[in-house]
């Protein structure tokens, strides 16, 4: 994000109520009318739905400097999602009308938001492609590549993810047993390893080659 745009966003949201949330705390519940637009200053938030089977299906993950739920604010659509703190979170909460007015008066901020929405849409379309036609192995690799692009921390030639098998399952729509089985294949090829609760991708190039190999 452009520094000037980020500064403008921060200065706007910091005029409003500051809140903190502990890991696991719910900011917004499904079917509830949100109390406003949340801007994340620190931490990560996951957006998810609960299936008829009771499984949590992750739709999106937000990190600074994200603000949400914008579909509810812009389109006036009912909120169908839970928004939960994945880590301890620091955020500001802004009345919906004030947030909309801010976007209308600042087209550069609106354009930046649009770019980020389209980037997220591209990721969702990629995920949907493998959900509909790809193997479980391909779906797993797609999820790891998407997550690494947004949240991965580089460590030399490797990329470190704070991601468990259970979280991968929730984000990919697969069972934990399936994820465990497919990750075992990546481990055997020495493409990924688990270290102290973190998943380490040893080589992004090798991971991407696995996907392109028609898995």
mmCIF file of C-alpha atoms in Angstrom:
data_model
loop_
_atom_site.group_PDB
_atom_site.id
_atom_site.type_symbol
_atom_site.label_atom_id
_atom_site.label_comp_id
_atom_site.label_asym_id
_atom_site.label_seq_id
_atom_site.Cartn_x
_atom_site.Cartn_y
_atom_site.Cartn_z
ATOM 1 C CA UNK A 1 0.000 0.000 0.000
ATOM 2 C CA UNK A 2 1.176 3.518 -0.813
ATOM 3 C CA UNK A 3 2.516 5.224 2.338
ATOM 4 C CA UNK A 4 0.451 8.385 1.760
ATOM 5 C CA UNK A 5 -2.755 6.342 1.453
ATOM 6 C CA UNK A 6 -1.940 4.264 4.517
ATOM 7 C CA UNK A 7 -1.247 7.434 6.518
ATOM 8 C CA UNK A 8 -4.587 8.889 5.448
ATOM 9 C CA UNK A 9 -6.410 5.703 6.487
ATOM 10 C CA UNK A 10 -4.662 5.531 9.857
ATOM 11 C CA UNK A 11 -5.332 9.194 10.660
ATOM 12 C CA UNK A 12 -9.013 8.774 9.844
ATOM 13 C CA UNK A 13 -9.647 5.636 11.881
ATOM 14 C CA UNK A 14 -7.604 6.798 14.884
ATOM 15 C CA UNK A 15 -10.193 9.510 15.502
ATOM 16 C CA UNK A 16 -12.620 6.834 16.685
ATOM 17 C CA UNK A 17 -13.028 4.239 19.435
ATOM 18 C CA UNK A 18 -9.985 2.088 20.151
ATOM 19 C CA UNK A 19 -10.622 -1.536 21.178
ATOM 20 C CA UNK A 20 -8.572 -4.610 22.037
ATOM 21 C CA UNK A 21 -9.584 -8.250 21.574
ATOM 22 C CA UNK A 22 -8.007 -11.418 22.920
ATOM 23 C CA UNK A 23 -7.204 -14.387 20.689
ATOM 24 C CA UNK A 24 -10.421 -16.324 20.069
ATOM 25 C CA UNK A 25 -12.710 -13.396 20.864
ATOM 26 C CA UNK A 26 -15.559 -12.712 18.431
ATOM 27 C CA UNK A 27 -15.778 -9.174 17.029
ATOM 28 C CA UNK A 28 -18.882 -9.760 14.911
ATOM 29 C CA UNK A 29 -21.316 -12.682 15.018
ATOM 30 C CA UNK A 30 -23.175 -14.104 12.041
ATOM 31 C CA UNK A 31 -26.642 -12.639 11.501
ATOM 32 C CA UNK A 32 -25.892 -9.777 13.923
ATOM 33 C CA UNK A 33 -25.933 -6.194 12.700
ATOM 34 C CA UNK A 34 -22.269 -5.087 13.039
ATOM 35 C CA UNK A 35 -21.565 -2.225 15.441
ATOM 36 C CA UNK A 36 -19.519 -0.457 12.750
ATOM 37 C CA UNK A 37 -16.475 -0.807 10.547
ATOM 38 C CA UNK A 38 -13.371 -2.236 12.223
ATOM 39 C CA UNK A 39 -9.871 -1.148 11.228
ATOM 40 C CA UNK A 40 -7.083 -3.531 12.288
ATOM 41 C CA UNK A 41 -4.031 -1.828 13.714
ATOM 42 C CA UNK A 42 -2.415 -5.024 15.016
ATOM 43 C CA UNK A 43 -3.174 -8.730 14.755
ATOM 44 C CA UNK A 44 -5.179 -10.938 12.398
ATOM 45 C CA UNK A 45 -8.889 -11.661 12.040
ATOM 46 C CA UNK A 46 -10.522 -14.644 10.384
ATOM 47 C CA UNK A 47 -13.895 -14.461 8.658
ATOM 48 C CA UNK A 48 -15.812 -17.733 8.585
ATOM 49 C CA UNK A 49 -19.167 -19.472 8.336
ATOM 50 C CA UNK A 50 -20.386 -22.570 10.129
ATOM 51 C CA UNK A 51 -21.629 -25.331 7.829
ATOM 52 C CA UNK A 52 -24.731 -27.428 8.431
ATOM 53 C CA UNK A 53 -22.383 -30.144 9.712
ATOM 54 C CA UNK A 54 -20.994 -27.713 12.274
ATOM 55 C CA UNK A 55 -17.633 -27.238 10.561
ATOM 56 C CA UNK A 56 -15.969 -23.818 10.459
ATOM 57 C CA UNK A 57 -15.184 -22.767 6.888
ATOM 58 C CA UNK A 58 -12.770 -19.845 6.616
ATOM 59 C CA UNK A 59 -13.675 -17.329 3.906
ATOM 60 C CA UNK A 60 -10.984 -14.711 4.443
ATOM 61 C CA UNK A 61 -8.244 -13.574 6.800
ATOM 62 C CA UNK A 62 -7.620 -9.894 7.500
ATOM 63 C CA UNK A 63 -4.358 -8.280 8.567
ATOM 64 C CA UNK A 64 -3.312 -4.617 9.000
ATOM 65 C CA UNK A 65 -4.252 -2.259 7.431
ATOM 66 C CA UNK A 66 -7.580 -3.972 6.576
ATOM 67 C CA UNK A 67 -11.023 -2.693 7.478
ATOM 68 C CA UNK A 68 -14.283 -4.662 7.447
ATOM 69 C CA UNK A 69 -17.113 -5.655 6.896
ATOM 70 C CA UNK A 70 -17.275 -3.484 3.777
ATOM 71 C CA UNK A 71 -19.834 -5.535 1.837
ATOM 72 C CA UNK A 72 -22.314 -4.961 4.662
ATOM 73 C CA UNK A 73 -21.483 -1.238 4.658
ATOM 74 C CA UNK A 74 -21.436 -0.611 0.905
ATOM 75 C CA UNK A 75 -24.106 -3.039 -0.327
ATOM 76 C CA UNK A 76 -26.248 -3.049 2.824
ATOM 77 C CA UNK A 77 -26.302 -6.844 2.712
ATOM 78 C CA UNK A 78 -26.989 -8.849 5.881
ATOM 79 C CA UNK A 79 -23.849 -10.083 7.615
ATOM 80 C CA UNK A 80 -23.641 -13.877 7.387
ATOM 81 C CA UNK A 81 -20.155 -14.295 8.841
ATOM 82 C CA UNK A 82 -18.277 -14.582 12.107
ATOM 83 C CA UNK A 83 -15.198 -12.396 12.547
ATOM 84 C CA UNK A 84 -12.840 -13.830 15.163
ATOM 85 C CA UNK A 85 -9.440 -12.721 16.467
ATOM 86 C CA UNK A 86 -6.745 -15.241 15.461
ATOM 87 C CA UNK A 87 -4.247 -13.376 17.643
ATOM 88 C CA UNK A 88 -4.530 -10.564 20.158
ATOM 89 C CA UNK A 89 -5.945 -7.662 18.160
ATOM 90 C CA UNK A 90 -5.873 -3.868 18.381
ATOM 91 C CA UNK A 91 -8.544 -2.121 16.327
ATOM 92 C CA UNK A 92 -10.594 1.014 15.854
ATOM 93 C CA UNK A 93 -14.352 0.975 15.301
ATOM 94 C CA UNK A 94 -15.993 3.571 13.062
ATOM 95 C CA UNK A 95 -19.726 4.209 12.428
ATOM 96 C CA UNK A 96 -20.724 2.828 9.035
ATOM 97 C CA UNK A 97 -21.920 6.154 7.625
ATOM 98 C CA UNK A 98 -18.655 7.867 8.565
ATOM 99 C CA UNK A 99 -16.632 5.142 6.850
ATOM 100 C CA UNK A 100 -18.700 5.413 3.663
ATOM 101 C CA UNK A 101 -18.365 9.201 3.663
ATOM 102 C CA UNK A 102 -14.582 8.840 4.064
ATOM 103 C CA UNK A 103 -14.374 6.569 1.007
ATOM 104 C CA UNK A 104 -16.519 8.872 -1.093
ATOM 105 C CA UNK A 105 -14.390 11.880 -0.205
ATOM 106 C CA UNK A 106 -11.099 10.032 -0.817
ATOM 107 C CA UNK A 107 -11.123 8.278 -4.208
ATOM 108 C CA UNK A 108 -7.468 7.262 -3.809
ATOM 109 C CA UNK A 109 -8.393 5.249 -0.718
ATOM 110 C CA UNK A 110 -11.412 3.787 -2.507
ATOM 111 C CA UNK A 111 -9.255 2.784 -5.476
ATOM 112 C CA UNK A 112 -6.734 1.115 -3.162
ATOM 113 C CA UNK A 113 -9.567 -0.797 -1.474
ATOM 114 C CA UNK A 114 -10.846 -1.882 -4.894
ATOM 115 C CA UNK A 115 -7.393 -3.203 -5.840
ATOM 116 C CA UNK A 116 -7.225 -5.230 -2.647
ATOM 117 C CA UNK A 117 -10.747 -6.585 -3.203
ATOM 118 C CA UNK A 118 -9.805 -7.752 -6.699
ATOM 119 C CA UNK A 119 -6.616 -9.344 -5.411
ATOM 120 C CA UNK A 120 -8.658 -11.228 -2.842
ATOM 121 C CA UNK A 121 -11.176 -12.224 -5.523
ATOM 122 C CA UNK A 122 -8.386 -13.685 -7.654
ATOM 123 C CA UNK A 123 -7.348 -15.830 -4.707
ATOM 124 C CA UNK A 124 -10.925 -17.010 -4.136
ATOM 125 C CA UNK A 125 -11.338 -17.900 -7.821
ATOM 126 C CA UNK A 126 -8.108 -19.896 -7.749
ATOM 127 C CA UNK A 127 -9.325 -21.725 -4.651
ATOM 128 C CA UNK A 128 -12.728 -22.394 -6.257
ATOM 129 C CA UNK A 129 -11.069 -23.810 -9.375
ATOM 130 C CA UNK A 130 -9.302 -26.470 -7.326
ATOM 131 C CA UNK A 131 -12.355 -27.087 -5.153
ATOM 132 C CA UNK A 132 -14.371 -27.904 -8.265
ATOM 133 C CA UNK A 133 -11.828 -29.727 -10.406
ATOM 134 C CA UNK A 134 -8.554 -30.271 -8.583
ATOM 135 C CA UNK A 135 -7.340 -33.151 -6.477
ATOM 136 C CA UNK A 136 -7.022 -32.860 -2.701
ATOM 137 C CA UNK A 137 -3.255 -32.568 -3.205
ATOM 138 C CA UNK A 138 -3.708 -29.657 -5.607
ATOM 139 C CA UNK A 139 -6.196 -27.966 -3.274
ATOM 140 C CA UNK A 140 -3.739 -28.230 -0.390
ATOM 141 C CA UNK A 141 -0.864 -26.777 -2.418
ATOM 142 C CA UNK A 142 -3.088 -23.947 -3.684
ATOM 143 C CA UNK A 143 -4.050 -23.073 -0.113
ATOM 144 C CA UNK A 144 -0.401 -23.043 1.000
ATOM 145 C CA UNK A 145 0.656 -20.831 -1.919
ATOM 146 C CA UNK A 146 -2.165 -18.338 -1.305
ATOM 147 C CA UNK A 147 -1.458 -18.210 2.437
ATOM 148 C CA UNK A 148 2.288 -17.856 1.891
ATOM 149 C CA UNK A 149 1.708 -14.920 -0.444
ATOM 150 C CA UNK A 150 -0.309 -13.023 2.151
ATOM 151 C CA UNK A 151 1.111 -14.094 5.506
ATOM 152 C CA UNK A 152 4.353 -15.973 4.919
ATOM 153 C CA UNK A 153 7.555 -14.824 6.621
ATOM 154 C CA UNK A 154 10.701 -15.349 4.561
ATOM 155 C CA UNK A 155 13.588 -17.148 6.188
ATOM 156 C CA UNK A 156 16.350 -17.396 3.625
ATOM 157 C CA UNK A 157 14.971 -19.483 0.762
ATOM 158 C CA UNK A 158 12.177 -20.853 2.973
ATOM 159 C CA UNK A 159 8.806 -19.371 3.948
ATOM 160 C CA UNK A 160 7.393 -19.816 7.464
ATOM 161 C CA UNK A 161 3.638 -20.004 8.068
ATOM 162 C CA UNK A 162 1.819 -19.861 11.396
ATOM 163 C CA UNK A 163 -0.623 -22.473 10.226
ATOM 164 C CA UNK A 164 -1.807 -25.767 11.716
ATOM 165 C CA UNK A 165 -3.364 -28.729 9.914
ATOM 166 C CA UNK A 166 -6.711 -27.852 11.496
ATOM 167 C CA UNK A 167 -6.522 -24.289 10.156
ATOM 168 C CA UNK A 168 -5.578 -25.525 6.686
ATOM 169 C CA UNK A 169 -8.604 -27.811 6.762
ATOM 170 C CA UNK A 170 -10.911 -24.929 7.714
ATOM 171 C CA UNK A 171 -9.534 -22.717 4.938
ATOM 172 C CA UNK A 172 -9.552 -25.360 2.214
ATOM 173 C CA UNK A 173 -12.837 -27.085 2.996
ATOM 174 C CA UNK A 174 -11.125 -30.466 3.443
ATOM 175 C CA UNK A 175 -11.163 -32.731 6.480
ATOM 176 C CA UNK A 176 -8.201 -32.673 8.832
ATOM 177 C CA UNK A 177 -7.512 -36.316 7.968
ATOM 178 C CA UNK A 178 -7.282 -35.456 4.266
ATOM 179 C CA UNK A 179 -4.989 -32.510 4.962
ATOM 180 C CA UNK A 180 -2.755 -34.687 7.127
ATOM 181 C CA UNK A 181 -2.524 -37.331 4.392
ATOM 182 C CA UNK A 182 -1.671 -34.826 1.649
ATOM 183 C CA UNK A 183 0.840 -32.932 3.785
ATOM 184 C CA UNK A 184 2.598 -36.226 4.428
ATOM 185 C CA UNK A 185 3.318 -36.393 0.680
ATOM 186 C CA UNK A 186 4.872 -32.909 0.760
ATOM 187 C CA UNK A 187 6.939 -33.898 3.789
ATOM 188 C CA UNK A 188 8.200 -37.026 2.028
ATOM 189 C CA UNK A 189 9.349 -34.854 -0.881
ATOM 190 C CA UNK A 190 11.016 -32.514 1.635
ATOM 191 C CA UNK A 191 9.021 -29.546 0.383
ATOM 192 C CA UNK A 192 7.495 -28.741 3.796
ATOM 193 C CA UNK A 193 8.305 -29.479 7.432
ATOM 194 C CA UNK A 194 6.692 -28.615 10.767
ATOM 195 C CA UNK A 195 8.887 -26.819 13.294
ATOM 196 C CA UNK A 196 7.611 -25.818 16.747
ATOM 197 C CA UNK A 197 4.021 -25.356 15.601
ATOM 198 C CA UNK A 198 4.990 -23.599 12.360
ATOM 199 C CA UNK A 199 4.748 -24.972 8.847
ATOM 200 C CA UNK A 200 7.898 -24.253 6.857
ATOM 201 C CA UNK A 201 7.840 -24.311 3.068
ATOM 202 C CA UNK A 202 11.402 -25.242 2.176
ATOM 203 C CA UNK A 203 11.081 -24.030 -1.422
ATOM 204 C CA UNK A 204 8.233 -22.041 -2.969
ATOM 205 C CA UNK A 205 9.588 -22.956 -6.394
ATOM 206 C CA UNK A 206 9.300 -26.676 -5.667
ATOM 207 C CA UNK A 207 5.795 -26.190 -4.239
ATOM 208 C CA UNK A 208 4.651 -24.298 -7.337
ATOM 209 C CA UNK A 209 6.189 -26.974 -9.585
ATOM 210 C CA UNK A 210 4.088 -29.571 -7.755
ATOM 211 C CA UNK A 211 0.957 -27.596 -8.616
ATOM 212 C CA UNK A 212 1.963 -27.123 -12.259
ATOM 213 C CA UNK A 213 2.707 -30.818 -12.516
ATOM 214 C CA UNK A 214 -0.952 -31.590 -12.939
ATOM 215 C CA UNK A 215 -1.650 -32.766 -9.409
#
